[in-house]
PDB file of C-alpha atoms in Angstrom:
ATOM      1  CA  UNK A   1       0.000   0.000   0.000  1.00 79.00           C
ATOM      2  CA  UNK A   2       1.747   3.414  -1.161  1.00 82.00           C
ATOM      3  CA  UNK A   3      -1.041   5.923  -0.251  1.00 91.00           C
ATOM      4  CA  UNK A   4      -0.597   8.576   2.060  1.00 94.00           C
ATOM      5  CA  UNK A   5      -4.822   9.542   2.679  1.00 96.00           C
ATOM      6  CA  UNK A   6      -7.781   7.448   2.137  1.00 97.00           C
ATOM      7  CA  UNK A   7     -11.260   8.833   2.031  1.00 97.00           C
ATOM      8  CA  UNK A   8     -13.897   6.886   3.490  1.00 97.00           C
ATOM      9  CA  UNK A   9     -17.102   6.622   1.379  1.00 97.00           C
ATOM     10  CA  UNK A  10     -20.977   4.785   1.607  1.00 96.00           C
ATOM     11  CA  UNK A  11     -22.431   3.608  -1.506  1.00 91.00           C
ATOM     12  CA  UNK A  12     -26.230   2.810  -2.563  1.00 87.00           C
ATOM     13  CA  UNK A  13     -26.699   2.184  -6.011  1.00 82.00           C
ATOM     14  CA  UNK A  14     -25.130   4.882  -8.054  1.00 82.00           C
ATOM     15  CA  UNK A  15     -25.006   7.268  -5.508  1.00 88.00           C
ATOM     16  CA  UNK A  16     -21.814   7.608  -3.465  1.00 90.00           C
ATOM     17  CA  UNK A  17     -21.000   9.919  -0.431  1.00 94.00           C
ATOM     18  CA  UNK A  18     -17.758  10.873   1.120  1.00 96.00           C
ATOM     19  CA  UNK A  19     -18.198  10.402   5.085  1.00 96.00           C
ATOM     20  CA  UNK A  20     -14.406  11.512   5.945  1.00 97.00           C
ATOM     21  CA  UNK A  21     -10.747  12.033   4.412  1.00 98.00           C
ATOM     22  CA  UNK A  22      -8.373  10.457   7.203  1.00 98.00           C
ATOM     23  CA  UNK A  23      -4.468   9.261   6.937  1.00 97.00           C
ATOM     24  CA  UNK A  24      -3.905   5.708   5.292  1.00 96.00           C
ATOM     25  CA  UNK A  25      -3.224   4.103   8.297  1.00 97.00           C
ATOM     26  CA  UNK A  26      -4.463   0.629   9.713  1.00 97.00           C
ATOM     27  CA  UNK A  27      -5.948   1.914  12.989  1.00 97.00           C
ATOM     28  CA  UNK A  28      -7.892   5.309  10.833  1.00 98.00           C
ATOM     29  CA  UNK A  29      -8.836   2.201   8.181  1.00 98.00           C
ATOM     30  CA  UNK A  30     -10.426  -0.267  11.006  1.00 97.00           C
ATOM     31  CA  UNK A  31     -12.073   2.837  12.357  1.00 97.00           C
ATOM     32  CA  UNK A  32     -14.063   3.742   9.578  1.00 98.00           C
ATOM     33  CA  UNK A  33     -15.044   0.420   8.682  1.00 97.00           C
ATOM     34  CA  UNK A  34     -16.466   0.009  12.083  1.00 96.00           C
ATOM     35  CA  UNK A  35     -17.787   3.575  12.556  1.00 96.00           C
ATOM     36  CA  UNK A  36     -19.783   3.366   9.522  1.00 96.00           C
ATOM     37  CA  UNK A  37     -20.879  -0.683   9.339  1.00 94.00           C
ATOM     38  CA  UNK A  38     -24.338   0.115   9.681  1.00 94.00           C
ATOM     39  CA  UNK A  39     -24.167   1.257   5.943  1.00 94.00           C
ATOM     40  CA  UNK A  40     -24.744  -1.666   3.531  1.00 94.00           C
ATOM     41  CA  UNK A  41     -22.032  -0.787   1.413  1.00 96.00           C
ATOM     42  CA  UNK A  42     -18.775   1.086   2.398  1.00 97.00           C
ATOM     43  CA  UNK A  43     -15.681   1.642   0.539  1.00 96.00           C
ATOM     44  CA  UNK A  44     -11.863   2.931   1.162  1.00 96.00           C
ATOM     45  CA  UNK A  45     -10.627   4.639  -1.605  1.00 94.00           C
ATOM     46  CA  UNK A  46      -8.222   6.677  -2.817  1.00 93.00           C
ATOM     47  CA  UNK A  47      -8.094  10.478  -3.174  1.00 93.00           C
ATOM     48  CA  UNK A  48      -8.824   9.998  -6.987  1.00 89.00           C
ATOM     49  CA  UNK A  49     -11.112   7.518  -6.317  1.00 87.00           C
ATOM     50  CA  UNK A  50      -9.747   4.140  -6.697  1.00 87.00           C
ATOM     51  CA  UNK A  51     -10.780   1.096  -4.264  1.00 89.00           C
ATOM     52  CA  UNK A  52      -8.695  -0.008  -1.819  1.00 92.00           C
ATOM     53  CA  UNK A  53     -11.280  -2.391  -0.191  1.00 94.00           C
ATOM     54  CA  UNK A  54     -14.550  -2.985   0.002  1.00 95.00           C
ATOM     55  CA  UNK A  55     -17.057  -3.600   2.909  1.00 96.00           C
ATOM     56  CA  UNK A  56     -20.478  -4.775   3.354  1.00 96.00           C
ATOM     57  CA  UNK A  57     -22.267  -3.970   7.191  1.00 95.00           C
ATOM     58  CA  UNK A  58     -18.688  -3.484   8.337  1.00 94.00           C
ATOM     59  CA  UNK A  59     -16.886  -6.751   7.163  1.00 95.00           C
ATOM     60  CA  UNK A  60     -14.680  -6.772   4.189  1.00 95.00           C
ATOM     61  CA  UNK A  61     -16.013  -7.683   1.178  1.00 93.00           C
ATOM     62  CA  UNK A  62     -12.863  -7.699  -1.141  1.00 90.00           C
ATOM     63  CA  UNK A  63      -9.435  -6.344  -0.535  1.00 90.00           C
ATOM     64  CA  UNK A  64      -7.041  -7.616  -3.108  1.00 83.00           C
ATOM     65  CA  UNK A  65      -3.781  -6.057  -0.939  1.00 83.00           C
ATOM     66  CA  UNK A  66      -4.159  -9.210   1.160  1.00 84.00           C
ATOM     67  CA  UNK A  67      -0.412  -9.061   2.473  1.00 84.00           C
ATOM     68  CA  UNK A  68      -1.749  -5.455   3.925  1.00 90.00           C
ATOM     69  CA  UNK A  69      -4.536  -7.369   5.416  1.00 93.00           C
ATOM     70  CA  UNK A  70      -3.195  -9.583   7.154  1.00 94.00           C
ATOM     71  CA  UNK A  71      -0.094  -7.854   8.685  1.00 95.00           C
ATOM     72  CA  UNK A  72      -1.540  -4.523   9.184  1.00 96.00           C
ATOM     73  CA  UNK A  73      -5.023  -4.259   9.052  1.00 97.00           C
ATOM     74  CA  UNK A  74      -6.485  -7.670  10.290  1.00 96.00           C
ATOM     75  CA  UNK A  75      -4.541  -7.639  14.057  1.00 97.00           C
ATOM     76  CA  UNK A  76      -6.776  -4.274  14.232  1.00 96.00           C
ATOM     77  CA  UNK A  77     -10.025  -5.112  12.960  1.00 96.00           C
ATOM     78  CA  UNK A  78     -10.561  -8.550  14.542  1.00 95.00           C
ATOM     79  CA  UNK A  79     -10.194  -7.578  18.431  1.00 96.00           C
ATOM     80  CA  UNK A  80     -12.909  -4.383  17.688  1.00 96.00           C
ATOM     81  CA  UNK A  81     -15.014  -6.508  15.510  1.00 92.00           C
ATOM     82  CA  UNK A  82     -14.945  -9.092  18.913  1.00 94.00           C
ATOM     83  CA  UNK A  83     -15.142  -6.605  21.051  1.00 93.00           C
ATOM     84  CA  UNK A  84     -12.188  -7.008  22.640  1.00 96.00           C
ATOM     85  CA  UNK A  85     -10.702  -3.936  21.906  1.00 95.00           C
ATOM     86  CA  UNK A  86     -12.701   0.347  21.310  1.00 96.00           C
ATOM     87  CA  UNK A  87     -12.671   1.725  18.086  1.00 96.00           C
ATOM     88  CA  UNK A  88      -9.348   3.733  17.690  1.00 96.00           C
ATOM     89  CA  UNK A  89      -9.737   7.178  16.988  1.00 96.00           C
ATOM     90  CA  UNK A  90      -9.572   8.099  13.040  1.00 96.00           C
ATOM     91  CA  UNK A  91      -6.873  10.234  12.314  1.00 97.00           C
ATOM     92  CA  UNK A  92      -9.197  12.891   9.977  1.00 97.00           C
ATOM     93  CA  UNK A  93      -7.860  15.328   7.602  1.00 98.00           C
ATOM     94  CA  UNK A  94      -9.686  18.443   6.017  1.00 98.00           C
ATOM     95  CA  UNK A  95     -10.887  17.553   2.266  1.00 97.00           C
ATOM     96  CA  UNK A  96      -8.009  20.368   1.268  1.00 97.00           C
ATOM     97  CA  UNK A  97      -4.953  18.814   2.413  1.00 97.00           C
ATOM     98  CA  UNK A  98      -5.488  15.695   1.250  1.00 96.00           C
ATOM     99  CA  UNK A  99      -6.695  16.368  -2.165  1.00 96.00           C
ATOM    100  CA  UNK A 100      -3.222  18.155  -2.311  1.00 96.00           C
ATOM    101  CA  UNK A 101      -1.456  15.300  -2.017  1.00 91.00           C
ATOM    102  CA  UNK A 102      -0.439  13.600  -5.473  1.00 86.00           C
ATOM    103  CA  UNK A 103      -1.250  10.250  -5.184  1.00 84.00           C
ATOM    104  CA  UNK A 104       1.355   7.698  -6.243  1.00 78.00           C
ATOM    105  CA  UNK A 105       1.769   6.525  -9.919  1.00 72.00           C
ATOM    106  CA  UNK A 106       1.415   3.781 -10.983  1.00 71.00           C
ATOM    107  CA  UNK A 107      -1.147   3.302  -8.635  1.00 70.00           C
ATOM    108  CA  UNK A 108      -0.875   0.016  -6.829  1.00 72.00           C
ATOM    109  CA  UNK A 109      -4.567   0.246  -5.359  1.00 71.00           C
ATOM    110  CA  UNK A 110      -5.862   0.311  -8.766  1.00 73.00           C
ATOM    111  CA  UNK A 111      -3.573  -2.176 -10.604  1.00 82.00           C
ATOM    112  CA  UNK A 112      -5.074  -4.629  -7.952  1.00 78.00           C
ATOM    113  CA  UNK A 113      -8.368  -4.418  -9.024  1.00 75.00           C
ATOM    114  CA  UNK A 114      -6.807  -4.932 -12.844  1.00 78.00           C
ATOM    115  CA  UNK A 115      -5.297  -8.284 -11.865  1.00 79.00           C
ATOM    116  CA  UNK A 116      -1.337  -7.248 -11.709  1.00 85.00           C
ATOM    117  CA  UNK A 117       0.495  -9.380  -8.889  1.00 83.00           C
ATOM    118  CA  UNK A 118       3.189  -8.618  -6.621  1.00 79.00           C
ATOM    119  CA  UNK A 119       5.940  -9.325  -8.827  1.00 85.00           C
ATOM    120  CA  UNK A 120       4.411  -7.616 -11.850  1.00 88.00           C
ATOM    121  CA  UNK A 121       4.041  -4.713  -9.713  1.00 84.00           C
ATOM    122  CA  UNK A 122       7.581  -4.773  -8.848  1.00 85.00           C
ATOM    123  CA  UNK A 123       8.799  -5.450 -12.236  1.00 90.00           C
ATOM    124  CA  UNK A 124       7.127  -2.527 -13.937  1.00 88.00           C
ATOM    125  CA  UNK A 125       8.800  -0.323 -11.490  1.00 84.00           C
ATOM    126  CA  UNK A 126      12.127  -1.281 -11.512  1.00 88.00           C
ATOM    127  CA  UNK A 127      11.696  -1.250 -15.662  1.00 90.00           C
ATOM    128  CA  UNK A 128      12.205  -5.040 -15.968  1.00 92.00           C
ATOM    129  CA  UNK A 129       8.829  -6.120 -17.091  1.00 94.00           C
ATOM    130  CA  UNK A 130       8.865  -3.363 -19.847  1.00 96.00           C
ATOM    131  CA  UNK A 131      10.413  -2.947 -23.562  1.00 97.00           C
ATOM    132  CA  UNK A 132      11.956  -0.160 -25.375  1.00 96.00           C
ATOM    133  CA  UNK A 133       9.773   0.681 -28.214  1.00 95.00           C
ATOM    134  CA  UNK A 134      11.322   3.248 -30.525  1.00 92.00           C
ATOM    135  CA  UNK A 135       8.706   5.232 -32.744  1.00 88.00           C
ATOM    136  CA  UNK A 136       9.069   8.246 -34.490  1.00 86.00           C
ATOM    137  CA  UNK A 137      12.770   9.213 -32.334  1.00 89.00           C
ATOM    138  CA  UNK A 138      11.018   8.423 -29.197  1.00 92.00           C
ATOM    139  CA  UNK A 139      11.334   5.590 -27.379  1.00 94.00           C
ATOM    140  CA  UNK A 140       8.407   4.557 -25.015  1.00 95.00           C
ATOM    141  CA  UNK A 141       8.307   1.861 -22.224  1.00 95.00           C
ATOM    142  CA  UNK A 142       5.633  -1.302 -23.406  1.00 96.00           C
ATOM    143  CA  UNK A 143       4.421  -3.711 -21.023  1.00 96.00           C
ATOM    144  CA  UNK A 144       3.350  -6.818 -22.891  1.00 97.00           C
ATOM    145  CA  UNK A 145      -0.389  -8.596 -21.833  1.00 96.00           C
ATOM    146  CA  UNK A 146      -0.982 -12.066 -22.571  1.00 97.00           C
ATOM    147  CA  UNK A 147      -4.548 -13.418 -23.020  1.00 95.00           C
ATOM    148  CA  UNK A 148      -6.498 -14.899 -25.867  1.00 95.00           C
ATOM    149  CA  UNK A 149      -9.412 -14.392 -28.492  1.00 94.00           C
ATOM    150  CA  UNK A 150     -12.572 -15.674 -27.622  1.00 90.00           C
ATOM    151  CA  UNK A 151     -13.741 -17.003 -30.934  1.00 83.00           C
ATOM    152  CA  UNK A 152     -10.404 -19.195 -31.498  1.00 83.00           C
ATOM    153  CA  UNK A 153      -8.767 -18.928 -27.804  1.00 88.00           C
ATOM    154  CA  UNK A 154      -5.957 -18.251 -30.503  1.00 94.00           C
ATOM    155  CA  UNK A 155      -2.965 -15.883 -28.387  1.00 97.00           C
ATOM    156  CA  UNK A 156      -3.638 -12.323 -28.048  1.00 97.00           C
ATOM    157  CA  UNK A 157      -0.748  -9.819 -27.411  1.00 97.00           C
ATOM    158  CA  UNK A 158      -1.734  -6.596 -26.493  1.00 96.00           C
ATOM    159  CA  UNK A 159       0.626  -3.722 -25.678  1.00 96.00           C
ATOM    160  CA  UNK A 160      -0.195  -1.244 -23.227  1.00 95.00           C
ATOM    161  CA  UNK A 161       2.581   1.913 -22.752  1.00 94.00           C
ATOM    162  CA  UNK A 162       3.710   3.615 -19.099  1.00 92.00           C
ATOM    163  CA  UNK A 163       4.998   6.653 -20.858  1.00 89.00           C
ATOM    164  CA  UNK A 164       3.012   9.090 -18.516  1.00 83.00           C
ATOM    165  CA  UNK A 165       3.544   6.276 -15.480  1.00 78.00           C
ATOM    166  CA  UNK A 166      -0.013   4.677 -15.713  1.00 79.00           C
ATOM    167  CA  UNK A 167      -1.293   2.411 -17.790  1.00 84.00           C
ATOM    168  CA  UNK A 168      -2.410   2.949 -21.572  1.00 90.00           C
ATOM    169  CA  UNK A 169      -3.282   0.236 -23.947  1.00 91.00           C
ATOM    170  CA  UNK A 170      -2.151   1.546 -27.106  1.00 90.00           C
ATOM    171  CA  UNK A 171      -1.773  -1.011 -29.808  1.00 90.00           C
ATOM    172  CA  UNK A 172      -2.184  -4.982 -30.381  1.00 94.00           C
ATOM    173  CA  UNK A 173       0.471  -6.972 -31.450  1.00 96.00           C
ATOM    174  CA  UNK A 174      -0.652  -9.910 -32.790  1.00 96.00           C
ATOM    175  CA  UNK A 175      -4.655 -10.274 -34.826  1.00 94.00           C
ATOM    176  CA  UNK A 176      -6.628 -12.655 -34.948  1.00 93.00           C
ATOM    177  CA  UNK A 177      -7.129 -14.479 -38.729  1.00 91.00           C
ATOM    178  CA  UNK A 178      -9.302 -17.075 -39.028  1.00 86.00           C
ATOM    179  CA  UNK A 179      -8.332 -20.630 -38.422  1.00 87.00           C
ATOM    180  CA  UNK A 180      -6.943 -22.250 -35.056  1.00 89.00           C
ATOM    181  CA  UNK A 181      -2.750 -21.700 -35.032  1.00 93.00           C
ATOM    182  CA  UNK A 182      -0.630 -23.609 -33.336  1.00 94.00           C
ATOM    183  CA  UNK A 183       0.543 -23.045 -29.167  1.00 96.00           C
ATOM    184  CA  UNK A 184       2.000 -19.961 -28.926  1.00 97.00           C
ATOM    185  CA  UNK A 185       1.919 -19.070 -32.117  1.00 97.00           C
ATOM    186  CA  UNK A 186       0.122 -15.498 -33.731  1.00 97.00           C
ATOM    187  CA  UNK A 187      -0.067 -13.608 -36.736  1.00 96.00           C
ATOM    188  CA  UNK A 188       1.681  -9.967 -36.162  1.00 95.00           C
ATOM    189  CA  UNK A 189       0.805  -6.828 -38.177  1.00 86.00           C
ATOM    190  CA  UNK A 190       4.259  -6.208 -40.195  1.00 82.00           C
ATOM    191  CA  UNK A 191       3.415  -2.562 -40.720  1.00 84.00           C
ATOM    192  CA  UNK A 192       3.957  -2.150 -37.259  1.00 86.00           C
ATOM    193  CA  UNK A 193       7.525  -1.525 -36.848  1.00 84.00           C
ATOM    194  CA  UNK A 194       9.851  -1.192 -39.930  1.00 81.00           C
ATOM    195  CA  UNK A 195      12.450  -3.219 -37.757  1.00 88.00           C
ATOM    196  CA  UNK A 196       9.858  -5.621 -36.593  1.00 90.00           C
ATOM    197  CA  UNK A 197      11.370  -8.931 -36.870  1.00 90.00           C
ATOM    198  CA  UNK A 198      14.849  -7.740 -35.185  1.00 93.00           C
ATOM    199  CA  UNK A 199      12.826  -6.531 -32.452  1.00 95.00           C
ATOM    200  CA  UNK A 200      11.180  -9.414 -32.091  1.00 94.00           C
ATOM    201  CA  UNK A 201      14.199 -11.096 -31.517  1.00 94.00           C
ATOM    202  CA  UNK A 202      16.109  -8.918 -29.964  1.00 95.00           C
ATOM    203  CA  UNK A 203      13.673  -8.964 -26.987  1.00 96.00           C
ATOM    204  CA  UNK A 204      13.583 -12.495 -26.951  1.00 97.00           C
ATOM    205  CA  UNK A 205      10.184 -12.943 -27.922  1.00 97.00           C
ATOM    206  CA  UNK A 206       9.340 -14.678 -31.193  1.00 97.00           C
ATOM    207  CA  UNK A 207      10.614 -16.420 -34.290  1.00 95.00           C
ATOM    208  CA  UNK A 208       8.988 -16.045 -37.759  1.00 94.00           C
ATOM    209  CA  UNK A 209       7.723 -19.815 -38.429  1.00 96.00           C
ATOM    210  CA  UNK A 210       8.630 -18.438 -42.867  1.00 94.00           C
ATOM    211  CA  UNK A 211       4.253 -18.255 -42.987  1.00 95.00           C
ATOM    212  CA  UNK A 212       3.435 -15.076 -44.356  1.00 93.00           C
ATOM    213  CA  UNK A 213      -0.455 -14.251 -45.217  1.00 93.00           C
ATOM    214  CA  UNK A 214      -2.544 -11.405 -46.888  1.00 90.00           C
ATOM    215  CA  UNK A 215      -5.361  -9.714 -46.615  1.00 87.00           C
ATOM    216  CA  UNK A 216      -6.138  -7.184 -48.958  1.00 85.00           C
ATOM    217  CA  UNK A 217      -3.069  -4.871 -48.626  1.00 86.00           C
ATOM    218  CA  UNK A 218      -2.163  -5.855 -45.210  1.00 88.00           C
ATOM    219  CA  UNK A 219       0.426  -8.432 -44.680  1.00 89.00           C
ATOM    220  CA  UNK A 220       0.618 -10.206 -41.919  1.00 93.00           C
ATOM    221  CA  UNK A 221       3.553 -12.502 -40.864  1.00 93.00           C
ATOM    222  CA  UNK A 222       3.358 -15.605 -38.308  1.00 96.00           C
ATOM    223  CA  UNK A 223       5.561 -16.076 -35.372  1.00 97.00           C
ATOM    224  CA  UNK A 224       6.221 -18.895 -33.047  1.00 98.00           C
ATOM    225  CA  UNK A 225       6.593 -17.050 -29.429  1.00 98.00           C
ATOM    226  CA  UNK A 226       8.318 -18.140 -26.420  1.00 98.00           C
ATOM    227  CA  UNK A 227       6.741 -19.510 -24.054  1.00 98.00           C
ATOM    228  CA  UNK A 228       9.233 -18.528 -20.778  1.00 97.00           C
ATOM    229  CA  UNK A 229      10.168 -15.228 -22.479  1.00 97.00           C
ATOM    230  CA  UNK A 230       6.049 -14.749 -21.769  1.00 97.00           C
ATOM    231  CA  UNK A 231       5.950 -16.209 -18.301  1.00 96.00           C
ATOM    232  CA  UNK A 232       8.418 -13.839 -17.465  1.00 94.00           C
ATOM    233  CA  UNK A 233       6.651 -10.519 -19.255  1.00 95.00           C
ATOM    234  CA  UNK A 234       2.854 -11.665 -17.674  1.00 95.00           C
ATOM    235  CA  UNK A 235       2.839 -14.513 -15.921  1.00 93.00           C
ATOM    236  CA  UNK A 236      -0.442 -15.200 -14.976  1.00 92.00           C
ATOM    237  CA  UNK A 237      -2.011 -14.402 -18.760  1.00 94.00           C
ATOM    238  CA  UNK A 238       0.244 -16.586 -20.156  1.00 96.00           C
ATOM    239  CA  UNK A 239      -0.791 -19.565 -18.135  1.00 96.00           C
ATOM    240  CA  UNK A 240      -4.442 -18.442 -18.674  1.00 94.00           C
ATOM    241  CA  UNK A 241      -3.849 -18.780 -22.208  1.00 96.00           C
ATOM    242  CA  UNK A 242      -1.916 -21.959 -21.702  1.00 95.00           C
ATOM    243  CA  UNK A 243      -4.761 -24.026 -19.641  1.00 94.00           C
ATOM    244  CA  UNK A 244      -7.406 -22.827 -22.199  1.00 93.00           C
ATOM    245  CA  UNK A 245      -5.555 -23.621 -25.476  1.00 92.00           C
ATOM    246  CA  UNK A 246      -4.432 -27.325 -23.660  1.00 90.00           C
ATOM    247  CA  UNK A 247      -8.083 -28.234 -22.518  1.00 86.00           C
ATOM    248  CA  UNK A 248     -10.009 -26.837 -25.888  1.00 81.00           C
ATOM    249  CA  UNK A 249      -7.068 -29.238 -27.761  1.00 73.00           C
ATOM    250  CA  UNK A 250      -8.013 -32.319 -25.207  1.00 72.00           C
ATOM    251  CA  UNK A 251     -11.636 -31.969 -26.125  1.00 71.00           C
ATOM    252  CA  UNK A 252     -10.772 -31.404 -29.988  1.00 67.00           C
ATOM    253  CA  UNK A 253      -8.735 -34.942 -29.199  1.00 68.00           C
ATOM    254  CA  UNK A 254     -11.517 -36.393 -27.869  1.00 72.00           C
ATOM    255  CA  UNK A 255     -14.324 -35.379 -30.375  1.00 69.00           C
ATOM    256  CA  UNK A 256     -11.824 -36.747 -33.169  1.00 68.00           C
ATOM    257  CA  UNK A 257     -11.405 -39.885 -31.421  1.00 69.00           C
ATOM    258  CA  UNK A 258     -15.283 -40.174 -30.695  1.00 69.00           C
ATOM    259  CA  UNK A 259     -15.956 -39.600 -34.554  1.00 71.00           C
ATOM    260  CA  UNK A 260     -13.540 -42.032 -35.740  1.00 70.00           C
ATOM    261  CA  UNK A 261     -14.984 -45.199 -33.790  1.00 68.00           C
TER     262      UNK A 261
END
């Protein structure tokens, strides 16, 4: 957790109010939450408005920062929740100072709630998990995200750019033709990037299996990628894409051998 303020807010329907703007610590978090658990719905947030957790009648609903729930904010909560222990007193600030206060980017609350682990996290910071992309003289920082098309569950590369330190999706790799290709292989757009197939390479990523297609005056070119090279850009998409592609071929297996007896 990397926030400095929280604002504490109720929700019913569409309708959301702002109760308090207090410091982002455990003991102001717990208090909220159990000042305000008569409200269906309650939420921590950010200043600019993304979740932090959720709670319904006072008891979390979803937190995705577990590691802050469980060292910091659980040991709190519990005892008032039992009763053991008052409500602490919430450490409020006036709507002015903390609306002055930039909140941090990327913004770890929010990049929870988009699916991005710990180590993700870590490696977008640090500039591991991100290429060099060089367009028109500038160079800007891609993350790669692995998932796959629906129609096809064929692999789906889209690129998203940190240039301006959150996240943008900007362009998509590979496109989806018709027909089922191989594991971890995708048509690419070669208009992309004059140097596309060096940078391919150069980052590790693909090989061009010599299959080149077209479509009208687009040309598209087919590359086999690699599979650790994706683990290690987005883990968990890549082994999404990996469990659907390996059951859908199991059931194709199955069907063929069903039809053949």
């Amino acid at each position: 957790m990397n926030q400095k303020y929280f604002c504490g807010v109720s929700i019913s329907g569409m309708d959301k109010y702002i109760h308090a703007y207090f410091e982002a610590t455990p003991e102001s978090i717990a208090s909220f939450i159990c000042t305000y658990r008569a409200n269906r719905k309650t939420a921590v947030c950010t200043i600019d408005g993304k979740p932090f957790l959720t709670a319904k009648y006072g008891l979390i609903d979803i937190m995705p920062d577990q590691k802050y729930f469980a060292e910091k904010l659980r040991p709190i909560l519990i005892p008032i929740q039992h009763g053991a222990i008052s409500i602490p007193p919430m450490k409020a600030v006036p709507q002015e100072v903390a609306e002055a206060e930039s909140c941090p980017k990327p913004d770890w609350n929010y990049l929870r709630w988009d699916g991005y682990s710990d180590e993700k996290y870590q490696a977008i910071l640090d500039g591991s998990g991100l290429l060099d992309w060089e367009q028109d003289g500038e160079i800007h920082k891609i993350e790669l995200q692995v998932s796959h098309y629906m129609d096809q569950n064929n692999l789906d590369i889209k690129m998203v750019c940190w240039d301006s330190g959150e996240l943008e999706f900007w362009k998509s790799l590979t496109v989806n033709l018709k027909g089922q290709r191989d594991k971890n292989c995708a048509f690419v757009d070669s208009s992309l990037k004059d140097n596309l197939p060096q940078w391919m390479s150069g980052n590790g990523l693909a090989k061009h299996t010599g299959l080149i297609v077209q479509y009208g005056p687009d040309i598209y070119s087919e590359y086999l990628f690699n599979a650790k090279r994706l683990r290690e850009l987005d883990a968990k998409g890549y082994e999404d894409y990996s469990k659907l592609y390996d059951g859908n071929r199991t059931r194709r297996q199955q069907k063929r051998r069903e039809r053949e007896r």
